[in-house]
Short mmCIF file of C-alpha atoms in Angstrom, two decimals:
data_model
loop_
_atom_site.label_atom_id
_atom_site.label_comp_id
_atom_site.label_asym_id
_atom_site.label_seq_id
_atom_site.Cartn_x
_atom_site.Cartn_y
_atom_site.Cartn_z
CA UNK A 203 90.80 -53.36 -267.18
CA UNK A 204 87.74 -55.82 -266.81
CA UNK A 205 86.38 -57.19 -263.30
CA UNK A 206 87.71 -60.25 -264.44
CA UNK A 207 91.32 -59.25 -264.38
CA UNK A 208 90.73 -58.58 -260.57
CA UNK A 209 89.51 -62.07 -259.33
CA UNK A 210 92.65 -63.33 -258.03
CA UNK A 211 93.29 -59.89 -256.48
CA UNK A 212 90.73 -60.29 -254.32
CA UNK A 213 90.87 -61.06 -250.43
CA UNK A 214 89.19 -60.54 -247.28
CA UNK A 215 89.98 -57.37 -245.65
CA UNK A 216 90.24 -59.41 -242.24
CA UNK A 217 93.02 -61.61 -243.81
CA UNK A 218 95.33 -58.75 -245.19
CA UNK A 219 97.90 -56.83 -242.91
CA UNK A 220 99.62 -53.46 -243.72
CA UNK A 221 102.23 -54.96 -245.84
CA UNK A 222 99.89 -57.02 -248.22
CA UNK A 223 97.27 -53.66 -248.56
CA UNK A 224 100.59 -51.96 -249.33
CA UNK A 225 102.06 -54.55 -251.92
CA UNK A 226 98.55 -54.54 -253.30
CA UNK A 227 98.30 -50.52 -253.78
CA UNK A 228 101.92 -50.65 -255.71
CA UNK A 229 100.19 -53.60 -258.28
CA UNK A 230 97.41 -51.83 -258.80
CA UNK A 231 99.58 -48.36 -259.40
CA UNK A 232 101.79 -50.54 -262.56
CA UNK A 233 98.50 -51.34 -264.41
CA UNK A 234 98.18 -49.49 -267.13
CA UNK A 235 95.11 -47.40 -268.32
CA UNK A 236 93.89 -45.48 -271.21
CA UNK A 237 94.10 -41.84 -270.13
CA UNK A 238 94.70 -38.57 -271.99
CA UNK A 239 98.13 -37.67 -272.63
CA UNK A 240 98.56 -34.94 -269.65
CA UNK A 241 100.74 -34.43 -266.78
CA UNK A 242 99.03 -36.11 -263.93
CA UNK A 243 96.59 -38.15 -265.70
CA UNK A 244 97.12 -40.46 -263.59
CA UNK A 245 98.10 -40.59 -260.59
CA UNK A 246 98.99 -42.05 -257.06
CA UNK A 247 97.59 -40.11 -254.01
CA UNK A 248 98.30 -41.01 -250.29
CA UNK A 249 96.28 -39.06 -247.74
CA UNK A 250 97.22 -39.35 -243.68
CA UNK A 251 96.18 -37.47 -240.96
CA UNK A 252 94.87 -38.16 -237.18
CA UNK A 253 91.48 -36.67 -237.14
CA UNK A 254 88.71 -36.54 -234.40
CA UNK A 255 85.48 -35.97 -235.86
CA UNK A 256 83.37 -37.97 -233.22
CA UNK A 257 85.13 -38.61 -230.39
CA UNK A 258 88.69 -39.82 -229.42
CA UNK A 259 91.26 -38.99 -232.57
CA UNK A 260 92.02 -41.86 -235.02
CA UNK A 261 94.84 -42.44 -237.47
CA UNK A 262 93.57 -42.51 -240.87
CA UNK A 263 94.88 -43.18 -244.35
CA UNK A 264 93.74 -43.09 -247.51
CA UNK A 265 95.52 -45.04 -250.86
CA UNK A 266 93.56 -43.69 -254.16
CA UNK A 267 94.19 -43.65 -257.51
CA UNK A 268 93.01 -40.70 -259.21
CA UNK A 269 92.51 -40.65 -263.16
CA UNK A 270 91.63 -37.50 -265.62
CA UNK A 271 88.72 -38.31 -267.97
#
């Protein structure tokens, strides 16, 4: 995929609410990309947890895509 394809995907993060960072994590999980032909190649990973490394405990959550090379 080239930067270019991205431009219009692009938004402040103070303008986007949960669903649109949501909506926006599924379009970016239906592009396609070259990757070896293996189980979990490619693949979807959502990470949550309330943690409280410095201080008062905070909800966190982490959206990643994670490719094999």
């Amino acid at each position: 995929m080239l930067k270019g394809e991205l431009k219009g995907e692009w938004q402040e993060l103070a303008d986007l609410d949960t669903e649109d960072v949501w909506l926006a994590y599924l379009r970016f999980g239906r592009r396609l990309f070259d990757v070896p032909d293996t189980p979990d190649a490619d693949g979807l990973l959502v990470q949550y947890g309330t943690h409280s490394f410095d201080g008062s405990p905070i909800f966190t959550l982490d959206l990643t895509r994670q490719f094999e090379m």
